[in-house]
Amino acid sequence: MQLLLDREQELRERYGISFRITGIASRRLGWIADHTGLDPQACLSGSISPSPGLTNVRTWLSAARADVLFEATSLNVENGQPAIDHIRAPLQHGAHAITANKGPIVHAYRDLRDLAVARGKRFLFESTVMDGVPIFSFFDQLPAIHLRGFHGILNSTTNVILTEMENGLNFEESIKKAQALGIAETDPTHDIDGYDAAVKTAALITVLMDVPIRLDEIPREGIRTLTAEAVRAAKKEARPYKLICRAKKTEHGITATVRPEQIPQTDPMSQITGTSSYIYFETDIFPGLALTEENPGLYATAYGMLADFVRAVTP
Amino acid sequence: MQLLLDREQELRERYGISFRITGIASRRLGWIADHTGLDPQACLSGSISPSPGLTNVRTWLSAARADVLFEATSLNVENGQPAIDHIRAPLQHGAHAITANKGPIVHAYRDLRDLAVARGKRFLFESTVMDGVPIFSFFDQLPAIHLRGFHGILNSTTNVILTEMENGLNFEESIKKAQALGIAETDPTHDIDGYDAAVKTAALITVLMDVPIRLDEIPREGIRTLTAEAVRAAKKEARPYKLICRAKKTEHGITATVRPEQIPQTDPMSQITGTSSYIYFETDIFPGLALTEENPGLYATAYGMLADFVRAVTP
């Protein structure tokens, strides 16, 4: 929201977009709505009280008279809830839905996409993979192309941990470092055990290859079993460990994996360290088309939602 | 055109686009138009006669009743002609203009852009830089972002020549190899002396930074002065020569260069060999955002025009 406010003038002058914040909801703040507009600073600081009578996303959306909803709950690997409901509700209400949560893509992409089309609204999720780098929009700009496979490094937490282990820290210290950097969550299980990377892989397969895939169809191995010694030895022999996501179209569908791999020096992935990420697409027209995000800034993920907002409300 | 015909069914089924070829013109074939449709195979094989009474692009466009024009003349570094006229004419006629020629962008971008907007038509040129990789469209998907600079390897001919020199050929042999690969033109001066790279650099600055720049404002040095010995020695010390394009926003405007540079092994550009290309963007949100095109296929440039066609005719 800070970024949205920072760019308010530019959005107005350059894109003709003006907005007001008419609702905010979180576990901590409760349901808050005022269709005449809330004070953004109060929203940011959290010094704002719940609105009486609001008990769920539907009453809240109505009170806010929302045109666009930003959904940013955390990942539920099991079933994508409550984010799926948080996206379905605004689409049914007649608002665009923008999410930074990849759960709904894996668990309900076609439903939500079709609902958005039926209501003439947008369901956008550019922040879900590689922060706000417009991967999905990039493919919108590649009409009639055939994606045959991809591989990449898509989880920052494990990449930071591996880099820190290479630099001499042990596993636990590396996790603490990633947490201190604001990259890893308090419970980094989703990252370390490869769930986050697997969900991103599934999201890319689902959207870009138009093949729904369940998480249990992606063999998944995290970095928990790698010792600092093994990581440093691999680095020393110039074949560093990275947590690699892979997907490939085959005659029988899609095969995908998430697991630590030793990457030879000749592969650009060997140089992706810290919070950087990378994806390499194999297509019929471009045998290799890669995107690298180096050291994303503080607002990289928020930017993806801002860009989705511009996409949603401009013709 | 081969690619367009190959994808005819997919364009119809997936994008609702049907088309016929109603005109073709080249130095060799002359002006040919038939608004009821020409035989594509005859156009491809060149076994087709000039149409009587057509003497210029305007009479030809009228006879063809063109909705979209594909412009593919070769680069005129001096003034961008006749491509500029070939783009202005369809826009004035009421047709979209798609070009693979970067001359018009450097010499007439704002004019052509404004003319297209005024006529409600599209002026598209995605094939001009990095084959058909959608660089310009990628930035359309990065609203409210601020591009601070970029660097990259954008000329395939010189990159192939440098790679071949590293592999043991001399300068002349490397040129012949690049020509045999269909990469270098019969007269490879534009590539070798850095004009092609400089024009691409100027095109990116003009469009993505919205700052018009003249070619003589970009200090330009080609690869002609590099000996095979120097190229091999540089490769041996793991700091290979590449022809690098650079641009940077400064307080006083833009500074840009095109020249051979020795690239350290830690820079991904050191691994861009042969026909591959690379660009690294510095933006306020993403400090480093890079695109790599590895070994583009035969249709990579044609694909850029196909994609522009889809962009132009779909809502």
XYZ file of C-alpha atoms in Angstrom:
630
model
C 0.000 0.000 0.000
C 2.976 2.229 0.638
C 4.014 1.844 -3.006
C 0.487 2.590 -4.188
C 0.528 5.835 -2.217
C 4.056 6.688 -3.389
C 2.955 6.333 -6.999
C -0.430 8.013 -6.603
C 0.550 11.124 -8.559
C 2.213 9.158 -11.348
C -0.782 6.832 -11.720
C -3.062 9.850 -12.034
C -0.914 11.831 -14.428
C 0.355 9.027 -16.605
C -2.489 6.516 -16.586
C -5.481 8.612 -15.594
C -6.015 6.381 -12.573
C -7.308 7.847 -9.350
C -8.265 5.704 -6.406
C -9.283 5.716 -2.802
C -8.917 3.000 -0.217
C -12.390 2.032 0.952
C -11.693 -1.156 2.844
C -9.014 -3.059 4.631
C -9.162 -6.380 6.435
C -6.682 -8.496 8.282
C -6.651 -10.983 11.105
C -5.312 -8.258 13.395
C -7.463 -5.297 12.291
C -10.729 -7.087 11.533
C -13.121 -5.909 8.778
C -12.943 -2.185 8.062
C -14.832 -0.382 5.300
C -15.899 3.135 4.407
C -16.979 3.748 0.825
C -16.157 7.449 1.156
C -12.523 6.524 1.746
C -10.267 5.512 4.630
C -7.230 7.414 5.826
C -4.299 5.613 4.187
C -1.860 6.558 6.937
C -4.197 5.146 9.580
C -4.483 1.943 7.542
C -0.704 1.674 7.282
C -0.118 2.304 10.955
C -3.021 0.077 11.962
C -4.566 2.794 14.144
C -8.042 2.159 12.857
C -11.042 0.361 14.308
C -13.187 -2.431 12.861
C -16.409 -1.269 11.228
C -19.534 -2.455 13.025
C -21.713 -5.038 11.334
C -19.087 -6.503 9.012
C -18.525 -10.194 9.565
C -17.316 -11.609 6.277
C -15.735 -10.783 2.938
C -19.117 -10.258 1.235
C -20.584 -7.729 3.654
C -17.201 -6.037 3.751
C -16.958 -5.743 -0.067
C -20.463 -4.294 -0.215
C -19.732 -1.745 2.486
C -16.496 -0.774 0.751
C -18.206 -0.652 -2.674
C -14.949 -2.160 -3.938
C -13.899 -2.023 -7.583
C -10.599 -3.795 -7.007
C -9.520 -6.172 -4.245
C -5.918 -6.946 -3.319
C -5.560 -10.343 -1.686
C -2.386 -11.053 0.280
C -3.006 -13.869 2.737
C -0.261 -16.411 3.173
C 0.070 -19.663 1.296
C -2.118 -22.605 2.195
C -0.489 -25.524 0.439
C -3.307 -27.955 1.199
C -6.307 -26.308 -0.439
C -5.537 -22.653 -1.238
C -8.072 -21.356 1.279
C -9.193 -18.834 2.429
C -7.583 -17.019 -0.526
C -9.815 -18.769 -3.062
C -12.920 -17.453 -1.295
C -11.273 -14.021 -1.039
C -10.887 -13.982 -4.827
C -14.224 -15.521 -5.733
C -16.110 -13.020 -3.601
C -14.921 -9.827 -5.348
C -15.335 -11.376 -8.803
C -18.933 -12.249 -7.917
C -19.377 -8.811 -6.345
C -18.161 -7.188 -9.595
C -14.629 -6.205 -8.627
C -11.258 -7.135 -10.086
C -9.249 -9.568 -7.942
C -5.486 -9.263 -7.568
C -3.567 -11.751 -5.485
C 0.000 -12.330 -4.361
C -0.998 -15.788 -3.142
C -0.145 -18.717 -5.402
C -2.361 -21.224 -3.610
C -5.501 -20.249 -5.541
C -3.730 -20.736 -8.871
C -2.772 -24.282 -8.060
C -6.082 -25.171 -6.476
C -8.653 -23.189 -8.445
C -7.114 -21.499 -11.488
C -9.640 -22.519 -14.132
C -12.635 -21.809 -11.922
C -11.394 -18.354 -11.003
C -10.267 -17.526 -14.544
C -13.618 -18.574 -15.992
C -15.528 -16.714 -13.286
C -13.530 -13.549 -14.048
C -14.244 -13.867 -17.766
C -17.942 -14.464 -17.099
C -18.137 -11.338 -14.923
C -16.006 -9.211 -17.242
C -13.441 -8.700 -14.483
C -9.751 -9.491 -14.188
C -8.130 -12.150 -12.018
C -4.443 -11.212 -11.849
C -1.555 -12.744 -9.939
C 1.707 -11.381 -11.301
C 3.267 -11.195 -7.816
C 3.041 -14.911 -7.223
C 6.181 -16.004 -9.077
C 9.516 -14.140 -9.157
C 8.143 -11.232 -7.140
C 6.577 -8.714 -9.493
C 8.537 -9.636 -12.621
C 5.782 -9.869 -15.247
C 6.251 -13.515 -16.218
C 2.615 -14.265 -16.952
C 2.193 -10.989 -18.837
C 5.375 -11.757 -20.761
C 3.656 -14.847 -22.135
C 0.605 -12.792 -23.014
C 3.049 -11.040 -25.335
C 4.103 -14.342 -26.894
C 0.976 -15.290 -28.857
C 0.817 -18.641 -30.634
C 4.015 -19.810 -28.983
C 4.385 -23.294 -27.557
C 6.055 -23.704 -24.186
C 7.805 -27.052 -24.049
C 9.411 -26.784 -20.653
C 11.168 -24.564 -18.161
C 13.661 -24.686 -15.343
C 14.771 -22.151 -12.810
C 15.496 -20.939 -9.313
C 12.302 -19.523 -7.868
C 12.630 -19.657 -4.092
C 14.666 -16.844 -2.529
C 14.804 -18.221 0.996
C 16.564 -21.440 0.033
C 18.829 -19.582 -2.359
C 19.872 -17.175 0.394
C 20.417 -20.096 2.794
C 22.568 -21.972 0.265
C 24.595 -18.820 -0.475
C 25.122 -18.190 3.247
C 26.166 -21.795 3.805
C 28.677 -21.425 0.982
C 29.969 -18.332 2.768
C 30.578 -20.222 5.992
C 27.397 -20.189 8.071
C 25.697 -23.394 9.166
C 22.105 -24.289 8.281
C 20.473 -22.733 11.351
C 22.551 -19.551 11.122
C 21.674 -19.244 7.441
C 17.975 -19.485 8.214
C 18.354 -16.756 10.838
C 20.167 -14.598 8.305
C 17.365 -15.093 5.750
C 14.836 -14.200 8.441
C 16.799 -11.099 9.401
C 16.771 -10.050 5.738
C 12.984 -10.333 5.781
C 13.115 -13.114 3.180
C 12.271 -16.154 5.276
C 9.146 -16.383 7.393
C 9.165 -17.215 11.078
C 8.326 -20.780 10.114
C 10.433 -21.358 6.992
C 9.190 -24.924 6.462
C 7.378 -24.111 3.220
C 10.566 -22.766 1.717
C 13.079 -25.248 3.091
C 11.061 -28.312 2.203
C 10.460 -27.069 -1.341
C 6.708 -26.436 -1.051
C 6.970 -22.815 -2.148
C 9.067 -23.787 -5.177
C 6.693 -26.658 -6.027
C 3.636 -24.404 -5.823
C 5.326 -21.876 -8.125
C 6.231 -24.665 -10.534
C 2.628 -25.886 -10.485
C 1.351 -22.333 -11.019
C 3.547 -21.857 -14.091
C 2.522 -25.231 -15.516
C -1.150 -24.539 -14.846
C -1.217 -21.082 -16.402
C 1.479 -21.102 -19.073
C 1.131 -24.687 -20.273
C -2.596 -24.753 -19.572
C -2.272 -28.122 -17.874
C -3.635 -28.364 -14.337
C -1.261 -30.286 -12.121
C -1.602 -31.381 -8.511
C 1.205 -30.755 -6.049
C 1.533 -34.460 -5.358
C 2.363 -34.976 -9.022
C 5.582 -32.984 -8.555
C 8.323 -34.989 -6.794
C 9.679 -32.570 -4.232
C 12.876 -32.556 -2.238
C 13.954 -29.587 -0.119
C 17.377 -28.516 1.130
C 17.053 -29.834 4.694
C 19.261 -32.844 4.053
C 22.144 -30.803 2.620
C 24.960 -30.260 5.081
C 26.992 -27.059 5.085
C 30.027 -29.208 4.275
C 28.391 -30.671 1.171
C 27.259 -27.212 0.056
C 30.749 -25.757 0.487
C 32.410 -28.708 -1.223
C 30.054 -28.367 -4.189
C 30.819 -24.654 -4.423
C 34.527 -25.384 -4.249
C 34.359 -27.761 -7.190
C 32.433 -25.051 -9.113
C 29.226 -27.085 -9.159
C 27.158 -25.289 -6.520
C 23.911 -26.630 -5.121
C 20.725 -24.778 -6.083
C 17.098 -25.666 -5.469
C 15.941 -26.207 -9.043
C 12.396 -26.307 -10.415
C 11.905 -28.193 -13.671
C 8.966 -28.925 -15.934
C 8.850 -30.623 -19.301
C 6.122 -31.522 -21.727
C 6.193 -35.174 -22.689
C 4.002 -37.391 -24.800
C 2.082 -38.331 -21.693
C 1.655 -34.916 -20.101
C 3.983 -32.955 -17.874
C 6.853 -34.165 -15.753
C 8.113 -31.778 -13.101
C 10.524 -31.864 -10.193
C 11.755 -29.650 -7.379
C 15.046 -30.684 -5.833
C 18.588 -29.564 -5.042
C 20.902 -30.035 -8.011
C 24.564 -29.339 -8.551
C 24.799 -26.806 -11.362
C 27.840 -26.653 -13.634
C 29.620 -23.337 -14.045
C 28.564 -23.110 -17.687
C 24.917 -22.830 -16.660
C 23.777 -19.268 -15.785
C 21.907 -20.743 -12.803
C 25.255 -21.360 -11.106
C 25.600 -17.585 -10.735
C 22.154 -16.962 -9.247
C 22.944 -16.220 -5.612
C 21.167 -14.699 -2.640
C 17.726 -13.239 -3.350
C 18.124 -13.353 -7.127
C 15.985 -15.652 -9.209
C 15.978 -17.082 -12.703
C 13.761 -18.855 -15.161
C 14.595 -20.427 -18.513
C 11.793 -21.209 -20.939
C 12.029 -23.651 -23.825
C 9.667 -22.727 -26.639
C 9.217 -23.732 -30.255
C 10.261 -20.310 -31.557
C 12.890 -19.447 -28.973
C 14.748 -22.590 -27.907
C 15.959 -20.708 -24.836
C 14.440 -17.559 -23.405
C 15.534 -16.655 -19.888
C 14.580 -14.028 -17.336
C 16.888 -13.078 -14.480
C 15.865 -10.990 -11.495
C 18.916 -9.725 -9.661
C 18.656 -8.593 -6.045
C 15.026 -7.485 -6.114
C 14.279 -4.270 -4.297
C 12.063 -3.880 -1.269
C 9.009 -3.174 -3.405
C 9.433 -5.898 -6.029
C 6.448 -7.970 -4.858
C 4.251 -4.974 -4.079
C 5.106 -3.676 -7.534
C 3.597 -6.795 -9.098
C 0.276 -5.946 -7.440
C 0.560 -2.300 -8.478
C 1.187 -3.364 -12.084
C -1.789 -5.747 -11.901
C -3.878 -2.811 -10.647
C -2.855 -0.723 -13.681
C -3.615 -3.694 -15.981
C -7.009 -4.224 -14.368
C -8.279 -0.656 -14.559
C -6.823 0.567 -17.849
C -8.391 -0.487 -21.143
C 5.313 -15.164 -44.517
C 6.065 -18.869 -44.227
C 5.473 -18.642 -40.474
C 2.216 -16.758 -41.004
C 0.973 -19.540 -43.264
C 2.222 -22.248 -40.889
C 0.233 -20.682 -38.057
C -2.875 -19.830 -40.086
C -5.050 -22.462 -38.421
C -3.854 -21.617 -34.923
C -4.440 -17.887 -35.464
C -7.984 -18.623 -36.600
C -8.869 -21.113 -33.888
C -7.146 -19.471 -30.973
C -7.355 -15.765 -31.751
C -10.220 -15.575 -34.231
C -7.883 -14.051 -36.799
C -8.324 -14.849 -40.462
C -6.328 -13.109 -43.150
C -5.488 -13.059 -46.809
C -2.431 -11.669 -48.501
C -3.569 -8.910 -50.838
C -0.295 -7.270 -51.730
C 3.403 -7.875 -51.917
C 6.167 -5.587 -53.058
C 9.910 -5.892 -53.345
C 12.712 -4.504 -55.458
C 12.786 -7.762 -57.394
C 9.037 -8.435 -57.772
C 7.762 -4.879 -58.175
C 4.327 -3.776 -56.870
C 1.741 -6.563 -56.757
C -1.777 -6.259 -55.340
C -5.096 -8.054 -55.551
C -7.661 -7.235 -52.898
C -9.378 -10.589 -53.450
C -6.192 -12.336 -52.334
C -2.901 -13.489 -53.805
C -1.683 -17.060 -53.930
C 0.680 -17.327 -50.937
C 2.793 -20.033 -52.542
C 3.283 -17.913 -55.667
C 4.319 -14.996 -53.432
C 6.812 -17.178 -51.583
C 8.335 -18.627 -54.727
C 8.318 -15.253 -56.481
C 6.469 -16.659 -59.504
C 4.098 -13.731 -59.697
C 3.932 -10.683 -61.964
C 3.732 -6.997 -61.087
C 0.244 -5.537 -61.177
C -0.274 -2.913 -63.877
C -0.705 0.720 -62.861
C 0.950 0.472 -59.441
C 3.919 2.780 -59.104
C 4.253 3.592 -55.430
C 3.345 2.509 -51.928
C 0.124 4.565 -51.900
C -1.449 3.226 -55.095
C -0.312 -0.241 -54.039
C -1.922 0.007 -50.561
C -5.189 1.194 -52.124
C -5.221 -1.616 -54.653
C -4.473 -4.136 -51.894
C -7.083 -2.550 -49.571
C -4.558 -3.340 -46.858
C -5.485 -3.514 -43.165
C -1.976 -4.393 -42.027
C 1.393 -3.750 -43.678
C 4.586 -5.656 -42.883
C 7.677 -3.592 -43.651
C 10.985 -5.410 -43.985
C 13.407 -3.296 -45.981
C 17.002 -3.230 -44.824
C 18.531 -0.707 -42.480
C 19.378 2.763 -43.724
C 21.575 4.196 -40.996
C 21.636 7.703 -42.460
C 17.978 8.632 -42.505
C 15.779 5.552 -42.064
C 14.343 5.793 -45.569
C 12.496 4.434 -47.473
C 11.165 2.521 -44.450
C 9.788 5.670 -42.826
C 7.664 6.381 -45.909
C 6.628 2.722 -45.991
C 5.296 3.062 -42.447
C 3.769 6.512 -42.781
C 1.808 5.483 -45.873
C -0.194 2.617 -44.311
C -0.897 4.615 -41.151
C -2.289 7.435 -43.293
C -4.140 4.888 -45.443
C -5.737 3.432 -42.308
C -3.693 0.260 -41.868
C -1.521 -0.971 -39.005
C 2.212 -0.777 -39.703
C 4.593 -3.483 -38.533
C 8.296 -3.192 -39.198
C 11.435 -5.239 -38.630
C 13.523 -2.207 -39.565
C 15.011 -0.183 -36.722
C 15.944 2.829 -38.849
C 12.493 4.423 -38.574
C 12.561 4.194 -34.778
C 15.798 6.100 -34.531
C 14.891 8.651 -37.176
C 11.138 9.122 -36.803
C 9.794 7.358 -33.695
C 7.730 10.163 -32.204
C 6.256 11.203 -35.550
C 5.206 7.663 -36.406
C 3.958 6.905 -32.911
C 1.861 10.071 -32.834
C 0.551 9.463 -36.355
C -0.504 5.933 -35.365
C -2.299 7.226 -32.268
C -4.019 9.947 -34.296
C -5.257 7.387 -36.824
C -6.222 4.801 -34.234
C -3.760 2.318 -35.717
C -0.753 0.486 -34.329
C 2.894 1.093 -35.166
C 4.744 -2.007 -33.944
C 8.375 -3.026 -34.228
C 9.037 -5.912 -31.869
C 11.368 -7.628 -34.379
C 13.861 -4.785 -34.398
C 15.808 -5.687 -31.260
C 16.726 -9.217 -30.117
C 14.816 -10.833 -32.958
C 11.230 -11.337 -31.917
C 11.766 -11.402 -28.154
C 9.060 -9.031 -26.889
C 11.305 -6.442 -25.251
C 9.138 -3.423 -25.967
C 5.980 -5.289 -24.988
C 7.727 -6.450 -21.826
C 8.034 -2.809 -20.797
C 4.377 -2.241 -21.627
C 3.869 -4.758 -18.811
C 6.009 -2.708 -16.437
C 3.796 0.328 -15.834
C 5.110 3.225 -13.776
C 8.592 1.794 -13.737
C 11.671 3.931 -14.272
C 14.413 2.616 -16.530
C 17.758 3.959 -15.395
C 20.028 2.183 -17.824
C 20.766 -1.014 -19.673
C 23.605 -2.993 -21.154
C 23.755 -6.001 -23.381
C 24.884 -7.952 -26.407
C 22.513 -7.186 -29.251
C 24.367 -7.905 -32.485
C 24.516 -11.560 -33.500
C 26.954 -11.192 -36.390
C 29.761 -9.754 -34.276
C 29.024 -12.219 -31.493
C 29.279 -15.143 -33.932
C 32.507 -13.682 -35.375
C 34.053 -13.275 -31.916
C 33.021 -16.803 -30.944
C 34.487 -18.224 -34.159
C 37.716 -16.292 -33.645
C 37.922 -17.730 -30.131
C 37.490 -21.165 -31.698
C 40.430 -20.672 -34.049
C 39.213 -18.991 -37.220
C 40.624 -15.671 -38.395
C 38.530 -12.538 -38.945
C 37.739 -13.158 -42.617
C 36.923 -16.831 -42.052
C 34.658 -15.905 -39.147
C 32.750 -13.459 -41.345
C 32.303 -16.171 -43.975
C 31.035 -18.553 -41.294
C 28.525 -15.961 -40.075
C 27.407 -15.425 -43.672
C 27.076 -19.177 -44.239
C 24.890 -19.343 -41.118
C 22.646 -16.702 -42.690
C 23.459 -14.296 -39.850
C 25.740 -11.816 -41.595
C 24.730 -9.960 -44.729
C 26.807 -9.949 -47.919
C 28.154 -6.595 -46.810
C 28.604 -7.011 -43.048
C 29.899 -3.449 -42.517
C 26.874 -2.360 -40.482
C 27.437 -5.176 -38.036
C 31.212 -5.161 -37.828
C 31.525 -1.432 -37.364
C 28.886 -1.389 -34.646
C 26.182 0.500 -36.549
C 23.561 -2.209 -36.038
C 24.285 -2.334 -32.303
C 24.258 1.462 -32.066
C 20.928 1.714 -33.868
C 19.441 -0.887 -31.516
C 20.822 1.006 -28.531
C 19.315 4.221 -29.858
C 15.974 2.478 -30.487
C 15.810 1.203 -26.904
C 16.730 4.623 -25.498
C 14.203 6.360 -27.743
C 11.287 4.055 -26.938
C 11.929 2.767 -23.421
C 13.518 5.860 -21.912
C 11.436 8.194 -24.072
C 14.526 10.236 -24.904
C 15.266 10.723 -28.605
C 18.958 10.281 -29.291
C 20.918 10.726 -32.491
C 23.354 8.056 -33.633
C 26.244 10.527 -33.527
C 25.585 10.957 -29.806
C 26.566 7.314 -29.227
C 30.343 6.779 -29.346
C 30.722 3.688 -31.466
C 33.595 1.281 -31.948
C 33.268 -1.963 -33.911
C 35.283 -5.171 -33.781
C 37.394 -4.556 -36.898
C 40.492 -3.626 -34.915
C 40.425 -6.775 -32.778
C 42.909 -9.396 -33.919
C 42.150 -13.091 -33.605
C 45.167 -13.325 -31.274
C 43.779 -10.674 -28.943
C 40.361 -12.341 -28.960
C 41.849 -15.753 -28.138
C 44.121 -14.333 -25.449
C 41.154 -12.598 -23.818
C 39.147 -15.828 -23.879
C 42.094 -17.705 -22.388
C 42.295 -15.338 -19.433
C 38.513 -15.806 -18.951
C 37.741 -12.217 -19.887
C 36.354 -12.663 -23.410
C 35.690 -9.778 -25.787
C 32.053 -8.968 -26.537
C 30.537 -6.066 -28.439
C 28.673 -4.330 -25.619
C 25.892 -1.759 -25.843
C 25.456 0.501 -22.831
C 23.085 3.302 -21.889
C 22.713 5.184 -18.639
C 20.521 8.010 -17.444
C 22.531 10.843 -15.962
C 21.670 14.268 -14.612
C 22.320 15.697 -18.041
C 20.493 13.167 -20.186
C 21.658 9.824 -21.542
C 25.167 8.551 -22.070
C 25.544 5.538 -24.312
C 28.358 3.573 -25.904
C 28.876 0.664 -28.277
C 32.311 -0.929 -28.130
C 34.187 -4.176 -27.571
C 34.743 -4.832 -23.882
C 36.447 -7.633 -21.997
C 33.814 -9.228 -19.800
C 34.731 -10.923 -16.514
C 33.567 -14.482 -15.955
C 31.242 -13.380 -13.160
C 29.132 -11.403 -15.644
C 26.474 -13.469 -17.467
C 27.436 -11.651 -20.678
C 30.694 -13.614 -20.708
C 28.632 -16.730 -21.515
C 26.634 -15.219 -24.379
C 28.174 -16.857 -27.432
C 27.269 -17.320 -31.078
C 23.827 -16.097 -32.085
C 22.599 -15.663 -28.514
C 21.846 -12.224 -27.164
C 21.315 -10.595 -23.796
C 20.015 -7.440 -22.228
C 20.170 -6.263 -18.621
C 17.854 -3.485 -17.487
C 18.394 -1.321 -14.403
C 15.105 -0.047 -13.011
C 13.955 1.589 -9.803
C 11.884 -1.433 -8.749
C 14.102 -4.196 -10.119
C 17.753 -3.210 -9.783
C 18.598 -5.882 -12.352
C 16.189 -7.511 -14.774
C 17.777 -9.459 -17.617
C 16.533 -11.228 -20.720
C 18.586 -13.885 -22.475
C 17.813 -15.269 -25.912
C 19.726 -18.485 -26.499
C 20.330 -19.738 -30.033
C 17.241 -18.220 -31.645
C 15.466 -20.469 -34.109
C 15.042 -19.807 -37.802
C 11.741 -18.023 -37.268
C 12.676 -15.840 -34.296
C 12.572 -12.566 -36.238
C 9.546 -13.513 -38.332
C 7.827 -14.482 -35.098
C 8.221 -10.912 -33.820
C 6.216 -9.690 -36.805
C 3.635 -12.433 -36.336
C 3.228 -11.447 -32.690
C 2.922 -7.786 -33.693
C 0.207 -8.857 -36.144
C -1.735 -10.564 -33.356
C -1.251 -7.489 -31.132
C -2.448 -5.172 -33.886
C -5.630 -7.006 -34.816
C -6.845 -8.324 -31.473
C -8.539 -5.997 -28.990
